[in-house]
Short mmCIF file of C-alpha atoms in Angstrom, two decimals:
data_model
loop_
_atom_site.label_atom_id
_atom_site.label_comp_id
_atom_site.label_asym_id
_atom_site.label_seq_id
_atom_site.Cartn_x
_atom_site.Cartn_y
_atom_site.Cartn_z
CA UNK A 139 -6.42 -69.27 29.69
CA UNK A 140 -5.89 -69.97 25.92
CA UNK A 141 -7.88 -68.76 23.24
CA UNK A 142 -9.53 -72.12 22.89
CA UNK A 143 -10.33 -72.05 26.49
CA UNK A 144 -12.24 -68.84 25.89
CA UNK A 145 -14.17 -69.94 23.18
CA UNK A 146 -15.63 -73.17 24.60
CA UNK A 147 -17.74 -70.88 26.82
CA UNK A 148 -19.03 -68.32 23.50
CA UNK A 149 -18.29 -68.16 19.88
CA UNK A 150 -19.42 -65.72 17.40
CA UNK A 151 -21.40 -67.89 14.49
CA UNK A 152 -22.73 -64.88 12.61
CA UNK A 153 -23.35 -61.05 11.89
CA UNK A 154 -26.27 -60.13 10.27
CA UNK A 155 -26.86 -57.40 7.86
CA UNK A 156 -30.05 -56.58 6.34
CA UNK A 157 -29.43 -55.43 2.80
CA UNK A 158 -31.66 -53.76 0.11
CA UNK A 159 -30.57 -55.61 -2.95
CA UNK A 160 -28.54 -59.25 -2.36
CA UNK A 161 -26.91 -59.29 -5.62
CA UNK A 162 -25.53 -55.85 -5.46
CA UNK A 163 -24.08 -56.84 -1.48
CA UNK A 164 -22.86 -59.90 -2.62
CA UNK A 165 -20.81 -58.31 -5.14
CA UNK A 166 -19.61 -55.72 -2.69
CA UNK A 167 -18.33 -57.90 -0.37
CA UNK A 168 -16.55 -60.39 -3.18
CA UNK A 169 -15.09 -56.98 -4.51
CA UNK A 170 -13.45 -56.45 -0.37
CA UNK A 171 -12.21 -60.23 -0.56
CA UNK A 172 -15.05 -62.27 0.62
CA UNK A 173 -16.10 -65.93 -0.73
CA UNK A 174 -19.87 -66.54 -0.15
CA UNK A 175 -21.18 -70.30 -0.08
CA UNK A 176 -23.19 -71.01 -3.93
CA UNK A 177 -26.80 -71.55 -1.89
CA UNK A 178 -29.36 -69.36 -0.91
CA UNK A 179 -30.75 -70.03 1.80
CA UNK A 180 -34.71 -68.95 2.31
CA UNK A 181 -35.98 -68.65 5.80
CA UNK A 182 -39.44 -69.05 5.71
CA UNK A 183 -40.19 -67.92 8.87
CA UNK A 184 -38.45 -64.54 8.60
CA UNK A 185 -39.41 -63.89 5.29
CA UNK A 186 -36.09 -63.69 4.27
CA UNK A 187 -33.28 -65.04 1.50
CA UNK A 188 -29.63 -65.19 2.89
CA UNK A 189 -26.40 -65.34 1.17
CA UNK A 190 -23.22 -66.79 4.03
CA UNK A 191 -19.29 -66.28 3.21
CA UNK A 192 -17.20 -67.00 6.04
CA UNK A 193 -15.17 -64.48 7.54
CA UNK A 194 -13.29 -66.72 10.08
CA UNK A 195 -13.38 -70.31 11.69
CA UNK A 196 -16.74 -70.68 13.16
CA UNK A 197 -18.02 -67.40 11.76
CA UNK A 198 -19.92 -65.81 8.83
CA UNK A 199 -21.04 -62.80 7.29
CA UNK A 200 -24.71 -62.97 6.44
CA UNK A 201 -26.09 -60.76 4.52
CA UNK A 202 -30.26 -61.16 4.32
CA UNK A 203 -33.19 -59.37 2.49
CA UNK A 204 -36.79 -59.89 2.43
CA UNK A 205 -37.87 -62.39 0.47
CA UNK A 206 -41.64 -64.18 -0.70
CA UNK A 207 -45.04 -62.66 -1.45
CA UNK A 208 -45.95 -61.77 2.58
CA UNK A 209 -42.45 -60.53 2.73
CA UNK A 210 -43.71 -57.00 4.40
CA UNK A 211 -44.90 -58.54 6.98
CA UNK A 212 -41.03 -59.89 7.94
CA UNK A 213 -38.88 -58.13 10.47
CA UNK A 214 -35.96 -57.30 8.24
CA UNK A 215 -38.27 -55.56 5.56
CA UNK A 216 -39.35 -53.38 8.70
CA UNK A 217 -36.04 -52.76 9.75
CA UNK A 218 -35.02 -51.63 6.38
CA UNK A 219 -37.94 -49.38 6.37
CA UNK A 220 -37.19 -47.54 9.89
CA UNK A 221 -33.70 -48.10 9.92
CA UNK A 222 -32.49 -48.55 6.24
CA UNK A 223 -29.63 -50.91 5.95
CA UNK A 224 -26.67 -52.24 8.14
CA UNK A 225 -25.98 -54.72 10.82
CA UNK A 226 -28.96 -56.39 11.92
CA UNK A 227 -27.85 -58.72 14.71
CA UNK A 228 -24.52 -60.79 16.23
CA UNK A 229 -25.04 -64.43 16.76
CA UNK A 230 -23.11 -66.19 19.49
CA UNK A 231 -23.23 -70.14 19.60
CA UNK A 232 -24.31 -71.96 23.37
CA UNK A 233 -24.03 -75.47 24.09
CA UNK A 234 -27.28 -75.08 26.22
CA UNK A 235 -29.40 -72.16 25.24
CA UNK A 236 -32.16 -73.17 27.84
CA UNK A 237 -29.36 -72.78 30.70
CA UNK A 238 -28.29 -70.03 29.44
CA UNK A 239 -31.58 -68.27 28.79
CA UNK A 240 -32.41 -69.33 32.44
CA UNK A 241 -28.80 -67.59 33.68
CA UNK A 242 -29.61 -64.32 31.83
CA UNK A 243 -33.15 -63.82 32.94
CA UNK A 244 -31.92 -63.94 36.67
CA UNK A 245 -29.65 -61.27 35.89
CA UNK A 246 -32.60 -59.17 34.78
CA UNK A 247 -32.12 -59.53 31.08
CA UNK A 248 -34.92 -59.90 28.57
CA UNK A 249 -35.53 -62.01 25.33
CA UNK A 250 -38.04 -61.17 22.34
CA UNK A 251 -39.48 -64.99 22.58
CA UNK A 252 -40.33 -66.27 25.97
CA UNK A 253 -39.35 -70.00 23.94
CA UNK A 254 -36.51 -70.63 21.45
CA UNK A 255 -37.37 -71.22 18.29
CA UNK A 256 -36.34 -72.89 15.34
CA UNK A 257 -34.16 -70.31 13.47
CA UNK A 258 -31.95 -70.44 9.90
CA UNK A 259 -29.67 -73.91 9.43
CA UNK A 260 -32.31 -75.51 12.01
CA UNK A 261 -30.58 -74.15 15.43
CA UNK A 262 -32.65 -73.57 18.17
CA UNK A 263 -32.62 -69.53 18.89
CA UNK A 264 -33.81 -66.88 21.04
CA UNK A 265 -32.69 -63.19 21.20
CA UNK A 266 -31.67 -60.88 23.73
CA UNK A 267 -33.33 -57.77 23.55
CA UNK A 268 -30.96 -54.60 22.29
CA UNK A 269 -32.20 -52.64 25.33
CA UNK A 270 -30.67 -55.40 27.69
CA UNK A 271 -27.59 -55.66 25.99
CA UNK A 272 -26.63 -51.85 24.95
CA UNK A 273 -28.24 -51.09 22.05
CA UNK A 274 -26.89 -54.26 20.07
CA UNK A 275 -29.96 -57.15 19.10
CA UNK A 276 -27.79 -60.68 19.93
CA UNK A 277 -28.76 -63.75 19.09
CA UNK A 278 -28.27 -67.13 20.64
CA UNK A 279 -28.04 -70.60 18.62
CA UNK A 280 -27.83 -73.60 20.01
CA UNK A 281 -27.08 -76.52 17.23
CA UNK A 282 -29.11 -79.86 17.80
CA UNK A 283 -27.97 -82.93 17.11
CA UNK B 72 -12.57 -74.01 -2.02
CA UNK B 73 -11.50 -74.73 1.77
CA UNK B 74 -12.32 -71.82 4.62
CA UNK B 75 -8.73 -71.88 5.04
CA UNK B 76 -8.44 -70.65 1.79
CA UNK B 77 -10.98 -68.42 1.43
CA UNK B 78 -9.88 -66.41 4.98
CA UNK B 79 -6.51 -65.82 3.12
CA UNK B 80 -8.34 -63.07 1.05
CA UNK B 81 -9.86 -61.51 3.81
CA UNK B 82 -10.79 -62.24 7.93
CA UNK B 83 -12.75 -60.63 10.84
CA UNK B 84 -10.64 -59.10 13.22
CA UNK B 85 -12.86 -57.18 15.09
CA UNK B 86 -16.52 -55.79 15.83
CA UNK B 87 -16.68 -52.38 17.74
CA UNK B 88 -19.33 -52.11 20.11
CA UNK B 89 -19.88 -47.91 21.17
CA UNK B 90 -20.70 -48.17 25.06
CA UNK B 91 -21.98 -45.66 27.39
CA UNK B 92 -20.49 -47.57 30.29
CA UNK B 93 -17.23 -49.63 29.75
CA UNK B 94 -17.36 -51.77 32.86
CA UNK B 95 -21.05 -53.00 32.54
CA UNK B 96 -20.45 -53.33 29.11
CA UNK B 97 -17.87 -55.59 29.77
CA UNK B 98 -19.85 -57.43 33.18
CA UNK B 99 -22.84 -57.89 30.55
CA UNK B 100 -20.71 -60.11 28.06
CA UNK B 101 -18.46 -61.97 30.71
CA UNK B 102 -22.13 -62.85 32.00
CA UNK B 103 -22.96 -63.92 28.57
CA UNK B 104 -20.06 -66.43 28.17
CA UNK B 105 -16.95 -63.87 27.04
CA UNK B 106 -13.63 -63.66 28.61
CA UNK B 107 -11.62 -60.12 28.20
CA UNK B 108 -7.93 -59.64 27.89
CA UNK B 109 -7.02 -58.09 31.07
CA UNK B 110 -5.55 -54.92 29.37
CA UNK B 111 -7.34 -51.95 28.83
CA UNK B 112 -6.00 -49.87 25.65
CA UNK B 113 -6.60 -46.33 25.17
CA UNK B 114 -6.44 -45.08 22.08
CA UNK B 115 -5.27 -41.07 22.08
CA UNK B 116 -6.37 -40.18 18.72
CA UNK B 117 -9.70 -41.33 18.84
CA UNK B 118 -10.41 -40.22 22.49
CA UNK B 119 -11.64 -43.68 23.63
CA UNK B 120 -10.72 -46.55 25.72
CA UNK B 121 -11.36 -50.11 24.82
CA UNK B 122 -11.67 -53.84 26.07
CA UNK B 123 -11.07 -56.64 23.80
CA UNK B 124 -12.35 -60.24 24.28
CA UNK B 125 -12.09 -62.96 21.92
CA UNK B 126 -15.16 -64.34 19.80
CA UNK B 127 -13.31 -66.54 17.22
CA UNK B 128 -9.45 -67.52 16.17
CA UNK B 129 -9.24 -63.95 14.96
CA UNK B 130 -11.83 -61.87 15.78
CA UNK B 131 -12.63 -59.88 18.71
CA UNK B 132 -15.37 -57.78 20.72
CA UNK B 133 -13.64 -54.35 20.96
CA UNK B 134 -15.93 -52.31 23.30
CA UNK B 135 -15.14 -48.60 23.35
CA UNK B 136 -15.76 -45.66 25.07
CA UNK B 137 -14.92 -42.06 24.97
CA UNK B 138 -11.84 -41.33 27.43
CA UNK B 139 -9.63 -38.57 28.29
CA UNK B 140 -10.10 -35.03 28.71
CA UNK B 141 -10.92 -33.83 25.47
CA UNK B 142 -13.41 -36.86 24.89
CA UNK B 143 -16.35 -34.59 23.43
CA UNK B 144 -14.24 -34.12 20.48
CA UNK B 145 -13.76 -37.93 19.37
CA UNK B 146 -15.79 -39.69 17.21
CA UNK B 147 -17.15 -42.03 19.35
CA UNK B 148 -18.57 -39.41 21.76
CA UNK B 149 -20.57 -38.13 18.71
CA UNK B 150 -21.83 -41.67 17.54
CA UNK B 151 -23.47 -41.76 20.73
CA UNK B 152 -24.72 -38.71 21.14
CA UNK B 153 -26.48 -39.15 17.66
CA UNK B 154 -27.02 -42.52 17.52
CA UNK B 155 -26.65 -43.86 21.08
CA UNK B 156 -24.62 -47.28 22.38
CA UNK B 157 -24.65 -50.03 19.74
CA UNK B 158 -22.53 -51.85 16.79
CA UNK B 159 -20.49 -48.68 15.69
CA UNK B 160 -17.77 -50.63 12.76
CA UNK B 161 -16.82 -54.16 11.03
CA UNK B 162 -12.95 -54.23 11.06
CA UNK B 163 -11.35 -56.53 8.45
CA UNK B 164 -7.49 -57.70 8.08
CA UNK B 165 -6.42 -57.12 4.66
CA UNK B 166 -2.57 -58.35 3.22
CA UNK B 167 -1.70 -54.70 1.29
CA UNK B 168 -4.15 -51.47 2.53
CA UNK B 169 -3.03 -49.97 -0.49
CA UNK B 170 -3.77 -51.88 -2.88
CA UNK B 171 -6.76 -52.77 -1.45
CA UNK B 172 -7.61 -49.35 -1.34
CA UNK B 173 -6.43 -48.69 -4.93
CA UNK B 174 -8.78 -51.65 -6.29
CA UNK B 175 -12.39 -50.42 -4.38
CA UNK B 176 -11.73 -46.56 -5.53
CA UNK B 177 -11.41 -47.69 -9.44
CA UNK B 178 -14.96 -49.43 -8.34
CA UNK B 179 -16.26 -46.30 -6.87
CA UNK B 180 -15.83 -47.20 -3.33
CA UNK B 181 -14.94 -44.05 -0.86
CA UNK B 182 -12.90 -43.91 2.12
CA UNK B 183 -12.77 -41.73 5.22
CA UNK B 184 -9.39 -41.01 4.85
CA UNK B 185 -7.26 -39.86 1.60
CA UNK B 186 -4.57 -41.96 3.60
CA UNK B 187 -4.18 -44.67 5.50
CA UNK B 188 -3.52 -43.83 9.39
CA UNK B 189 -2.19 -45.47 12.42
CA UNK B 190 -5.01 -47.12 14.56
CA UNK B 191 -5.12 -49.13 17.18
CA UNK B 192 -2.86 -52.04 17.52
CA UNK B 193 -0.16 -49.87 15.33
CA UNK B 194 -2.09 -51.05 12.75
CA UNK B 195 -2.32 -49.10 9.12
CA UNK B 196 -6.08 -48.55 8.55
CA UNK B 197 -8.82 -46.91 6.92
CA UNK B 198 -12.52 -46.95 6.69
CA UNK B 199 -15.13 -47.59 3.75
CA UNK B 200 -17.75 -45.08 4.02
CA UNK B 201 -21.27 -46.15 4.81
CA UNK B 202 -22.62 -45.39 1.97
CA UNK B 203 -20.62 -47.08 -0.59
CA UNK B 204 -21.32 -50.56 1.96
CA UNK B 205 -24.47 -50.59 2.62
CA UNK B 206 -25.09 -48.61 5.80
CA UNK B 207 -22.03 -50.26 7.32
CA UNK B 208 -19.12 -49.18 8.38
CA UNK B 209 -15.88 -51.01 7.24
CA UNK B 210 -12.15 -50.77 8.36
CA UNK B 211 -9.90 -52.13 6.97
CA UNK B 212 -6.37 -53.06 8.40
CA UNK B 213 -3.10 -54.40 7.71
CA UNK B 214 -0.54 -55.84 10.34
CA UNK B 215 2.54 -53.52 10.19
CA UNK B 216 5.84 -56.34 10.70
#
């Protein structure tokens, strides 16, 4: 099996990491090597503002913080409060996230939304819960056309 | 800019995963869509073993777990003690370590090591301490020819 071969089946699209301050990430990671995209990118829903660079074909770095005036009542502004900051989550891309949510949940493993949603760049997402999947919060994406 | 140039600076190569249990580790991502490399690689000075699979044209899952006999004293043995299984370090490739290296300390930037050492792969790495990135922890790592 070639590499492409193994990535039809599962790609990694992003890793998330929840940062205090954007700016001062941003310039971290540009200082290591990194190019980030010019836009921000505001996710309503999450009460977030994300900055992307890629970091190889298919995959970026993103690097969010919370973001608008209801922003403590966002996920990532609770992680950073119990957790502080580091890597949020790992997104994988699926071609069929509703097979593939079906597959899992045979095997026993559990998601935080019992339906995708509609998550950043308008990909249909669910997550697997970190205590199914060894202490690591992964996200699935499925792009629509 | 193209991606193809801005991956020149810098790429993924791989995300380390601590595990408590390498094979259902590795069953819980082949169920997910990944394919391993049929090699297992144990890596003496760090007192773990690892599986890699392939998550882009660069990058890899690395799970690891502490191996051997005098596995209490590695570093992954501790992270899970502490912390338990989860997303342990980012590794990126980098062209020249050292003057890589030699560019982040003039920005206040500090490294686990004083020098670069021999990880796996026969690569020459070393790591960004968490707390001048964020909460995350960085390797970086330069193909020896």
């Amino acid at each position: 099996m070639t590499i492409h071969d193994a990535l039809k089946n599962l790609v990694l699209d992003h890793i998330a990491v929840a940062v205090d301050d954007l700016d001062k990430s941003v310039l971290f990671y540009q200082n290591l090597g990194l190019v980030f995209e010019d836009e921000r990118e505001v996710v309503e829903e999450q009460k977030v503002i994300t900055a992307f660079s890629p970091i190889d074909h298919n995959t970026h770095l993103e690097l969010l913080t919370p973001y608008g005036i209801k922003k403590e009542d966002g996920a990532i502004f609770q992680y950073l409060q119990k957790k502080g900051p580091g890597i949020h989550h790992l997104c994988f891309t699926v071609l069929n996230l509703e097979q593939k949510c079906f597959e899992l949940k045979a095997l026993g493993v559990q998601f935080l939304y019992s339906q995708a949603k509609i998550g950043a760049k308008k990909r249909l997402v669910n997550f697997i819960h970190p205590k199914s999947a060894g202490g690591v919060l992964i996200e699935l994406s499925q792009k629509i056309e």
